[in-house]
């Protein structure tokens, strides 16, 4: 099989591409290198089944100029991972998510129709649900009321993909992620905490009061789940929550203390005010993965184990 992976130089893209190449597939990776890094994919550079193109996906002309002419390129599917991952930046400037989260999807679909690429696998997010408190979030939860521009543009992307299934896509799978952690890290709460302690090893500033409680999934298990769904579902259009199983998550206080235990045991933690770290932050959610579990997939780790592993991995990575 031959795939395009957008956001291919990011930490999820790297893990996915590694698995695809090991499985004997060919991969064309696309990334604008805003968050991703060439160092993440350097190990693939000598592989004849791998190629990379630096492309701003919000610019359709740039996309079609970077790839071979439509008639000379058969692609089985696109794994669309590219998006803005800085939610506060999207709150400050809504154009960020319009450009990097929605227009990237719009142009990928436009390209897929022109190139006759039949299948799309899309990285969406729990942020499309909005703030439902402790109510369990299933794929049928409604209404969908995102409270961040990131969540809004992911939801708009889902709607655009659904419409594309009516007109030209043979199949589309939507994967709604929880918080994903692991290496090679490019952003996220653990990454930020470790970098803050490198600057000031005496004190860790935390946004919010630390009571925010969320589910976390290791990137290796996320990629495993996505590949499982691609191989084990055949509906024309389907949506899946992916996350830890029957897990209430962990608090930011737990994450901060775990980082301190490994990185700077003598540092103090300075918490902010309120239950939200930033505008658009969903302070807690209860995520159901019953739908994918019923198909036969479940993660091996709970949120607590995931955080403990990811803290060790990211600390080691940033200490090199």
PDB file of N, CA, C and O in Angstrom, residues 159-216:
ATOM      1  N   UNK A 159     -17.088  17.464   9.513  1.00  0.00           N
ATOM      2  CA  UNK A 159     -18.262  17.685   8.670  1.00  0.00           C
ATOM      3  C   UNK A 159     -17.880  17.702   7.194  1.00  0.00           C
ATOM      4  O   UNK A 159     -18.589  17.137   6.346  1.00  0.00           O
ATOM      5  N   UNK A 160     -16.748  18.320   6.870  1.00  0.00           N
ATOM      6  CA  UNK A 160     -16.298  18.374   5.479  1.00  0.00           C
ATOM      7  C   UNK A 160     -15.958  16.979   4.963  1.00  0.00           C
ATOM      8  O   UNK A 160     -16.256  16.630   3.818  1.00  0.00           O
ATOM      9  N   UNK A 161     -15.354  16.167   5.821  1.00  0.00           N
ATOM     10  CA  UNK A 161     -15.011  14.794   5.438  1.00  0.00           C
ATOM     11  C   UNK A 161     -16.280  13.970   5.220  1.00  0.00           C
ATOM     12  O   UNK A 161     -16.376  13.185   4.266  1.00  0.00           O
ATOM     13  N   UNK A 162     -17.262  14.166   6.074  1.00  0.00           N
ATOM     14  CA  UNK A 162     -18.528  13.445   5.927  1.00  0.00           C
ATOM     15  C   UNK A 162     -19.181  13.788   4.594  1.00  0.00           C
ATOM     16  O   UNK A 162     -19.683  12.906   3.875  1.00  0.00           O
ATOM     17  N   UNK A 163     -19.152  15.056   4.226  1.00  0.00           N
ATOM     18  CA  UNK A 163     -19.705  15.472   2.932  1.00  0.00           C
ATOM     19  C   UNK A 163     -18.928  14.860   1.774  1.00  0.00           C
ATOM     20  O   UNK A 163     -19.509  14.472   0.749  1.00  0.00           O
ATOM     21  N   UNK A 164     -17.598  14.749   1.932  1.00  0.00           N
ATOM     22  CA  UNK A 164     -16.770  14.162   0.877  1.00  0.00           C
ATOM     23  C   UNK A 164     -17.091  12.687   0.669  1.00  0.00           C
ATOM     24  O   UNK A 164     -16.960  12.158  -0.444  1.00  0.00           O
ATOM     25  N   UNK A 165     -17.523  12.010   1.734  1.00  0.00           N
ATOM     26  CA  UNK A 165     -17.918  10.604   1.596  1.00  0.00           C
ATOM     27  C   UNK A 165     -19.135  10.459   0.699  1.00  0.00           C
ATOM     28  O   UNK A 165     -19.318   9.440   0.027  1.00  0.00           O
ATOM     29  N   UNK A 166     -19.986  11.467   0.689  1.00  0.00           N
ATOM     30  CA  UNK A 166     -21.172  11.427  -0.158  1.00  0.00           C
ATOM     31  C   UNK A 166     -20.818  11.619  -1.626  1.00  0.00           C
ATOM     32  O   UNK A 166     -21.467  11.062  -2.515  1.00  0.00           O
ATOM     33  N   UNK A 167     -19.744  12.389  -1.878  1.00  0.00           N
ATOM     34  CA  UNK A 167     -19.458  12.730  -3.268  1.00  0.00           C
ATOM     35  C   UNK A 167     -18.320  11.935  -3.902  1.00  0.00           C
ATOM     36  O   UNK A 167     -18.403  11.575  -5.075  1.00  0.00           O
ATOM     37  N   UNK A 168     -17.234  11.628  -3.144  1.00  0.00           N
ATOM     38  CA  UNK A 168     -16.137  10.945  -3.832  1.00  0.00           C
ATOM     39  C   UNK A 168     -15.332   9.978  -2.978  1.00  0.00           C
ATOM     40  O   UNK A 168     -14.690   9.071  -3.528  1.00  0.00           O
ATOM     41  N   UNK A 169     -15.294  10.114  -1.657  1.00  0.00           N
ATOM     42  CA  UNK A 169     -14.491   9.193  -0.857  1.00  0.00           C
ATOM     43  C   UNK A 169     -15.154   7.819  -0.769  1.00  0.00           C
ATOM     44  O   UNK A 169     -16.371   7.721  -0.605  1.00  0.00           O
ATOM     45  N   UNK A 170     -14.354   6.776  -0.847  1.00  0.00           N
ATOM     46  CA  UNK A 170     -14.864   5.418  -0.654  1.00  0.00           C
ATOM     47  C   UNK A 170     -14.992   5.085   0.825  1.00  0.00           C
ATOM     48  O   UNK A 170     -15.886   4.367   1.246  1.00  0.00           O
ATOM     49  N   UNK A 171     -14.074   5.633   1.641  1.00  0.00           N
ATOM     50  CA  UNK A 171     -14.105   5.366   3.079  1.00  0.00           C
ATOM     51  C   UNK A 171     -13.394   6.470   3.828  1.00  0.00           C
ATOM     52  O   UNK A 171     -12.374   6.989   3.369  1.00  0.00           O
ATOM     53  N   UNK A 172     -13.926   6.817   4.990  1.00  0.00           N
ATOM     54  CA  UNK A 172     -13.261   7.760   5.887  1.00  0.00           C
ATOM     55  C   UNK A 172     -13.453   7.303   7.322  1.00  0.00           C
ATOM     56  O   UNK A 172     -14.563   6.972   7.733  1.00  0.00           O
ATOM     57  N   UNK A 173     -12.358   7.282   8.073  1.00  0.00           N
ATOM     58  CA  UNK A 173     -12.403   6.968   9.495  1.00  0.00           C
ATOM     59  C   UNK A 173     -11.953   8.195  10.276  1.00  0.00           C
ATOM     60  O   UNK A 173     -10.934   8.810   9.952  1.00  0.00           O
ATOM     61  N   UNK A 174     -12.728   8.538  11.287  1.00  0.00           N
ATOM     62  CA  UNK A 174     -12.425   9.677  12.150  1.00  0.00           C
ATOM     63  C   UNK A 174     -11.966   9.138  13.492  1.00  0.00           C
ATOM     64  O   UNK A 174     -12.685   8.388  14.154  1.00  0.00           O
ATOM     65  N   UNK A 175     -10.762   9.528  13.920  1.00  0.00           N
ATOM     66  CA  UNK A 175     -10.222   9.098  15.208  1.00  0.00           C
ATOM     67  C   UNK A 175     -10.230  10.294  16.157  1.00  0.00           C
ATOM     68  O   UNK A 175      -9.521  11.277  15.923  1.00  0.00           O
ATOM     69  N   UNK A 176     -11.017  10.219  17.222  1.00  0.00           N
ATOM     70  CA  UNK A 176     -11.042  11.304  18.209  1.00  0.00           C
ATOM     71  C   UNK A 176     -10.072  10.973  19.334  1.00  0.00           C
ATOM     72  O   UNK A 176     -10.309  10.080  20.140  1.00  0.00           O
ATOM     73  N   UNK A 177      -8.974  11.728  19.375  1.00  0.00           N
ATOM     74  CA  UNK A 177      -7.897  11.489  20.337  1.00  0.00           C
ATOM     75  C   UNK A 177      -8.218  12.098  21.695  1.00  0.00           C
ATOM     76  O   UNK A 177      -8.862  13.143  21.776  1.00  0.00           O
ATOM     77  N   UNK A 178      -7.684  11.507  22.768  1.00  0.00           N
ATOM     78  CA  UNK A 178      -7.625  12.208  24.050  1.00  0.00           C
ATOM     79  C   UNK A 178      -6.315  13.010  24.057  1.00  0.00           C
ATOM     80  O   UNK A 178      -5.807  13.395  22.998  1.00  0.00           O
ATOM     81  N   UNK A 179      -5.730  13.247  25.220  1.00  0.00           N
ATOM     82  CA  UNK A 179      -4.391  13.841  25.291  1.00  0.00           C
ATOM     83  C   UNK A 179      -3.371  12.739  25.025  1.00  0.00           C
ATOM     84  O   UNK A 179      -3.403  11.694  25.678  1.00  0.00           O
ATOM     85  N   UNK A 180      -2.487  12.978  24.077  1.00  0.00           N
ATOM     86  CA  UNK A 180      -1.519  11.966  23.658  1.00  0.00           C
ATOM     87  C   UNK A 180      -0.125  12.418  24.081  1.00  0.00           C
ATOM     88  O   UNK A 180       0.258  13.572  23.862  1.00  0.00           O
ATOM     89  N   UNK A 181       0.636  11.513  24.691  1.00  0.00           N
ATOM     90  CA  UNK A 181       1.969  11.847  25.188  1.00  0.00           C
ATOM     91  C   UNK A 181       2.971  10.785  24.742  1.00  0.00           C
ATOM     92  O   UNK A 181       2.598   9.676  24.371  1.00  0.00           O
ATOM     93  N   UNK A 182       4.235  11.148  24.818  1.00  0.00           N
ATOM     94  CA  UNK A 182       5.304  10.233  24.427  1.00  0.00           C
ATOM     95  C   UNK A 182       6.378  10.980  23.663  1.00  0.00           C
ATOM     96  O   UNK A 182       6.399  12.212  23.622  1.00  0.00           O
ATOM     97  N   UNK A 183       7.261  10.234  23.044  1.00  0.00           N
ATOM     98  CA  UNK A 183       8.362  10.833  22.296  1.00  0.00           C
ATOM     99  C   UNK A 183       8.331  10.360  20.850  1.00  0.00           C
ATOM    100  O   UNK A 183       7.753   9.311  20.552  1.00  0.00           O
ATOM    101  N   UNK A 184       8.952  11.149  19.953  1.00  0.00           N
ATOM    102  CA  UNK A 184       9.705  12.395  20.166  1.00  0.00           C
ATOM    103  C   UNK A 184       8.765  13.573  20.430  1.00  0.00           C
ATOM    104  O   UNK A 184       7.955  13.924  19.580  1.00  0.00           O
ATOM    105  N   UNK A 185       8.872  14.153  21.611  1.00  0.00           N
ATOM    106  CA  UNK A 185       7.934  15.192  22.046  1.00  0.00           C
ATOM    107  C   UNK A 185       8.213  16.520  21.348  1.00  0.00           C
ATOM    108  O   UNK A 185       9.368  16.910  21.147  1.00  0.00           O
ATOM    109  N   UNK A 186       7.150  17.208  20.975  1.00  0.00           N
ATOM    110  CA  UNK A 186       7.257  18.534  20.366  1.00  0.00           C
ATOM    111  C   UNK A 186       6.486  19.585  21.150  1.00  0.00           C
ATOM    112  O   UNK A 186       6.685  20.782  20.960  1.00  0.00           O
ATOM    113  N   UNK A 187       5.548  19.150  21.997  1.00  0.00           N
ATOM    114  CA  UNK A 187       4.729  20.069  22.770  1.00  0.00           C
ATOM    115  C   UNK A 187       3.986  19.269  23.833  1.00  0.00           C
ATOM    116  O   UNK A 187       4.160  18.057  23.944  1.00  0.00           O
ATOM    117  N   UNK A 188       3.155  19.940  24.599  1.00  0.00           N
ATOM    118  CA  UNK A 188       2.346  19.240  25.601  1.00  0.00           C
ATOM    119  C   UNK A 188       2.764  19.582  27.019  1.00  0.00           C
ATOM    120  O   UNK A 188       3.820  20.165  27.260  1.00  0.00           O
ATOM    121  N   UNK A 189       1.932  19.183  27.975  1.00  0.00           N
ATOM    122  CA  UNK A 189       2.122  19.583  29.362  1.00  0.00           C
ATOM    123  C   UNK A 189       3.439  19.053  29.933  1.00  0.00           C
ATOM    124  O   UNK A 189       4.160  19.781  30.628  1.00  0.00           O
ATOM    125  N   UNK A 190       3.782  17.804  29.672  1.00  0.00           N
ATOM    126  CA  UNK A 190       5.026  17.243  30.217  1.00  0.00           C
ATOM    127  C   UNK A 190       6.222  17.952  29.609  1.00  0.00           C
ATOM    128  O   UNK A 190       7.169  18.342  30.316  1.00  0.00           O
ATOM    129  N   UNK A 191       6.193  18.120  28.312  1.00  0.00           N
ATOM    130  CA  UNK A 191       7.262  18.815  27.580  1.00  0.00           C
ATOM    131  C   UNK A 191       7.462  20.216  28.158  1.00  0.00           C
ATOM    132  O   UNK A 191       8.588  20.657  28.415  1.00  0.00           O
ATOM    133  N   UNK A 192       6.341  20.935  28.375  1.00  0.00           N
ATOM    134  CA  UNK A 192       6.425  22.291  28.920  1.00  0.00           C
ATOM    135  C   UNK A 192       6.989  22.292  30.337  1.00  0.00           C
ATOM    136  O   UNK A 192       7.828  23.140  30.685  1.00  0.00           O
ATOM    137  N   UNK A 193       6.534  21.358  31.186  1.00  0.00           N
ATOM    138  CA  UNK A 193       7.014  21.307  32.565  1.00  0.00           C
ATOM    139  C   UNK A 193       8.520  21.038  32.621  1.00  0.00           C
ATOM    140  O   UNK A 193       9.245  21.676  33.386  1.00  0.00           O
ATOM    141  N   UNK A 194       8.991  20.076  31.853  1.00  0.00           N
ATOM    142  CA  UNK A 194      10.422  19.753  31.866  1.00  0.00           C
ATOM    143  C   UNK A 194      11.245  20.944  31.388  1.00  0.00           C
ATOM    144  O   UNK A 194      12.274  21.284  31.984  1.00  0.00           O
ATOM    145  N   UNK A 195      10.781  21.630  30.343  1.00  0.00           N
ATOM    146  CA  UNK A 195      11.514  22.797  29.848  1.00  0.00           C
ATOM    147  C   UNK A 195      11.482  23.949  30.843  1.00  0.00           C
ATOM    148  O   UNK A 195      12.476  24.676  30.996  1.00  0.00           O
ATOM    149  N   UNK A 196      10.372  24.122  31.542  1.00  0.00           N
ATOM    150  CA  UNK A 196      10.312  25.167  32.572  1.00  0.00           C
ATOM    151  C   UNK A 196      11.328  24.903  33.683  1.00  0.00           C
ATOM    152  O   UNK A 196      11.989  25.833  34.173  1.00  0.00           O
ATOM    153  N   UNK A 197      11.473  23.656  34.072  1.00  0.00           N
ATOM    154  CA  UNK A 197      12.417  23.309  35.131  1.00  0.00           C
ATOM    155  C   UNK A 197      13.865  23.442  34.678  1.00  0.00           C
ATOM    156  O   UNK A 197      14.756  23.671  35.502  1.00  0.00           O
ATOM    157  N   UNK A 198      14.109  23.300  33.394  1.00  0.00           N
ATOM    158  CA  UNK A 198      15.467  23.528  32.883  1.00  0.00           C
ATOM    159  C   UNK A 198      15.836  25.003  33.014  1.00  0.00           C
ATOM    160  O   UNK A 198      16.996  25.349  33.251  1.00  0.00           O
ATOM    161  N   UNK A 199      14.827  25.875  32.863  1.00  0.00           N
ATOM    162  CA  UNK A 199      15.061  27.317  32.988  1.00  0.00           C
ATOM    163  C   UNK A 199      15.147  27.732  34.455  1.00  0.00           C
ATOM    164  O   UNK A 199      16.018  28.511  34.860  1.00  0.00           O
ATOM    165  N   UNK A 200      14.234  27.203  35.267  1.00  0.00           N
ATOM    166  CA  UNK A 200      14.227  27.517  36.701  1.00  0.00           C
ATOM    167  C   UNK A 200      14.062  26.219  37.486  1.00  0.00           C
ATOM    168  O   UNK A 200      12.930  25.761  37.717  1.00  0.00           O
ATOM    169  N   UNK A 201      15.152  25.609  37.907  1.00  0.00           N
ATOM    170  CA  UNK A 201      15.082  24.316  38.604  1.00  0.00           C
ATOM    171  C   UNK A 201      14.547  24.413  40.034  1.00  0.00           C
ATOM    172  O   UNK A 201      14.407  23.383  40.705  1.00  0.00           O
ATOM    173  N   UNK A 202      14.235  25.625  40.475  1.00  0.00           N
ATOM    174  CA  UNK A 202      13.757  25.792  41.850  1.00  0.00           C
ATOM    175  C   UNK A 202      12.237  25.832  41.966  1.00  0.00           C
ATOM    176  O   UNK A 202      11.691  25.545  43.029  1.00  0.00           O
ATOM    177  N   UNK A 203      11.565  26.194  40.873  1.00  0.00           N
ATOM    178  CA  UNK A 203      10.116  26.382  40.956  1.00  0.00           C
ATOM    179  C   UNK A 203       9.457  26.043  39.624  1.00  0.00           C
ATOM    180  O   UNK A 203       9.974  26.384  38.561  1.00  0.00           O
ATOM    181  N   UNK A 204       8.314  25.356  39.715  1.00  0.00           N
ATOM    182  CA  UNK A 204       7.545  25.021  38.524  1.00  0.00           C
ATOM    183  C   UNK A 204       6.230  25.776  38.555  1.00  0.00           C
ATOM    184  O   UNK A 204       5.389  25.560  39.434  1.00  0.00           O
ATOM    185  N   UNK A 205       6.037  26.677  37.601  1.00  0.00           N
ATOM    186  CA  UNK A 205       4.780  27.413  37.475  1.00  0.00           C
ATOM    187  C   UNK A 205       3.773  26.563  36.706  1.00  0.00           C
ATOM    188  O   UNK A 205       4.070  26.064  35.614  1.00  0.00           O
ATOM    189  N   UNK A 206       2.583  26.412  37.268  1.00  0.00           N
ATOM    190  CA  UNK A 206       1.526  25.608  36.657  1.00  0.00           C
ATOM    191  C   UNK A 206       0.327  26.498  36.360  1.00  0.00           C
ATOM    192  O   UNK A 206      -0.124  27.257  37.223  1.00  0.00           O
ATOM    193  N   UNK A 207      -0.183  26.414  35.135  1.00  0.00           N
ATOM    194  CA  UNK A 207      -1.380  27.163  34.768  1.00  0.00           C
ATOM    195  C   UNK A 207      -2.599  26.512  35.410  1.00  0.00           C
ATOM    196  O   UNK A 207      -2.825  25.318  35.266  1.00  0.00           O
ATOM    197  N   UNK A 208      -3.395  27.290  36.119  1.00  0.00           N
ATOM    198  CA  UNK A 208      -4.555  26.738  36.808  1.00  0.00           C
ATOM    199  C   UNK A 208      -4.182  26.149  38.156  1.00  0.00           C
ATOM    200  O   UNK A 208      -3.005  26.094  38.544  1.00  0.00           O
ATOM    201  N   UNK A 209      -5.199  25.677  38.884  1.00  0.00           N
ATOM    202  CA  UNK A 209      -4.981  25.200  40.249  1.00  0.00           C
ATOM    203  C   UNK A 209      -4.558  23.740  40.330  1.00  0.00           C
ATOM    204  O   UNK A 209      -4.395  23.190  41.426  1.00  0.00           O
ATOM    205  N   UNK A 210      -4.389  23.093  39.177  1.00  0.00           N
ATOM    206  CA  UNK A 210      -3.915  21.711  39.157  1.00  0.00           C
ATOM    207  C   UNK A 210      -5.009  20.671  39.256  1.00  0.00           C
ATOM    208  O   UNK A 210      -4.731  19.471  39.218  1.00  0.00           O
ATOM    209  N   UNK A 211      -6.265  21.105  39.371  1.00  0.00           N
ATOM    210  CA  UNK A 211      -7.367  20.150  39.531  1.00  0.00           C
ATOM    211  C   UNK A 211      -7.863  19.594  38.199  1.00  0.00           C
ATOM    212  O   UNK A 211      -8.687  18.673  38.179  1.00  0.00           O
ATOM    213  N   UNK A 212      -7.401  20.179  37.084  1.00  0.00           N
ATOM    214  CA  UNK A 212      -7.800  19.685  35.772  1.00  0.00           C
ATOM    215  C   UNK A 212      -7.504  18.187  35.693  1.00  0.00           C
ATOM    216  O   UNK A 212      -6.398  17.766  36.023  1.00  0.00           O
ATOM    217  N   UNK A 213      -8.470  17.415  35.247  1.00  0.00           N
ATOM    218  CA  UNK A 213      -8.319  15.961  35.246  1.00  0.00           C
ATOM    219  C   UNK A 213      -8.714  15.399  33.888  1.00  0.00           C
ATOM    220  O   UNK A 213      -9.848  15.566  33.452  1.00  0.00           O
ATOM    221  N   UNK A 214      -7.754  14.726  33.233  1.00  0.00           N
ATOM    222  CA  UNK A 214      -7.977  14.267  31.871  1.00  0.00           C
ATOM    223  C   UNK A 214      -7.358  12.887  31.653  1.00  0.00           C
ATOM    224  O   UNK A 214      -6.497  12.453  32.416  1.00  0.00           O
ATOM    225  N   UNK A 215      -7.813  12.249  30.575  1.00  0.00           N
ATOM    226  CA  UNK A 215      -7.269  10.943  30.189  1.00  0.00           C
ATOM    227  C   UNK A 215      -6.059  11.142  29.290  1.00  0.00           C
ATOM    228  O   UNK A 215      -6.020  12.068  28.473  1.00  0.00           O
ATOM    229  N   UNK A 216      -5.090  10.242  29.427  1.00  0.00           N
ATOM    230  CA  UNK A 216      -3.872  10.315  28.615  1.00  0.00           C
ATOM    231  C   UNK A 216      -3.581   8.958  27.988  1.00  0.00           C
ATOM    232  O   UNK A 216      -3.751   7.907  28.624  1.00  0.00           O
TER     233      UNK A 216
END
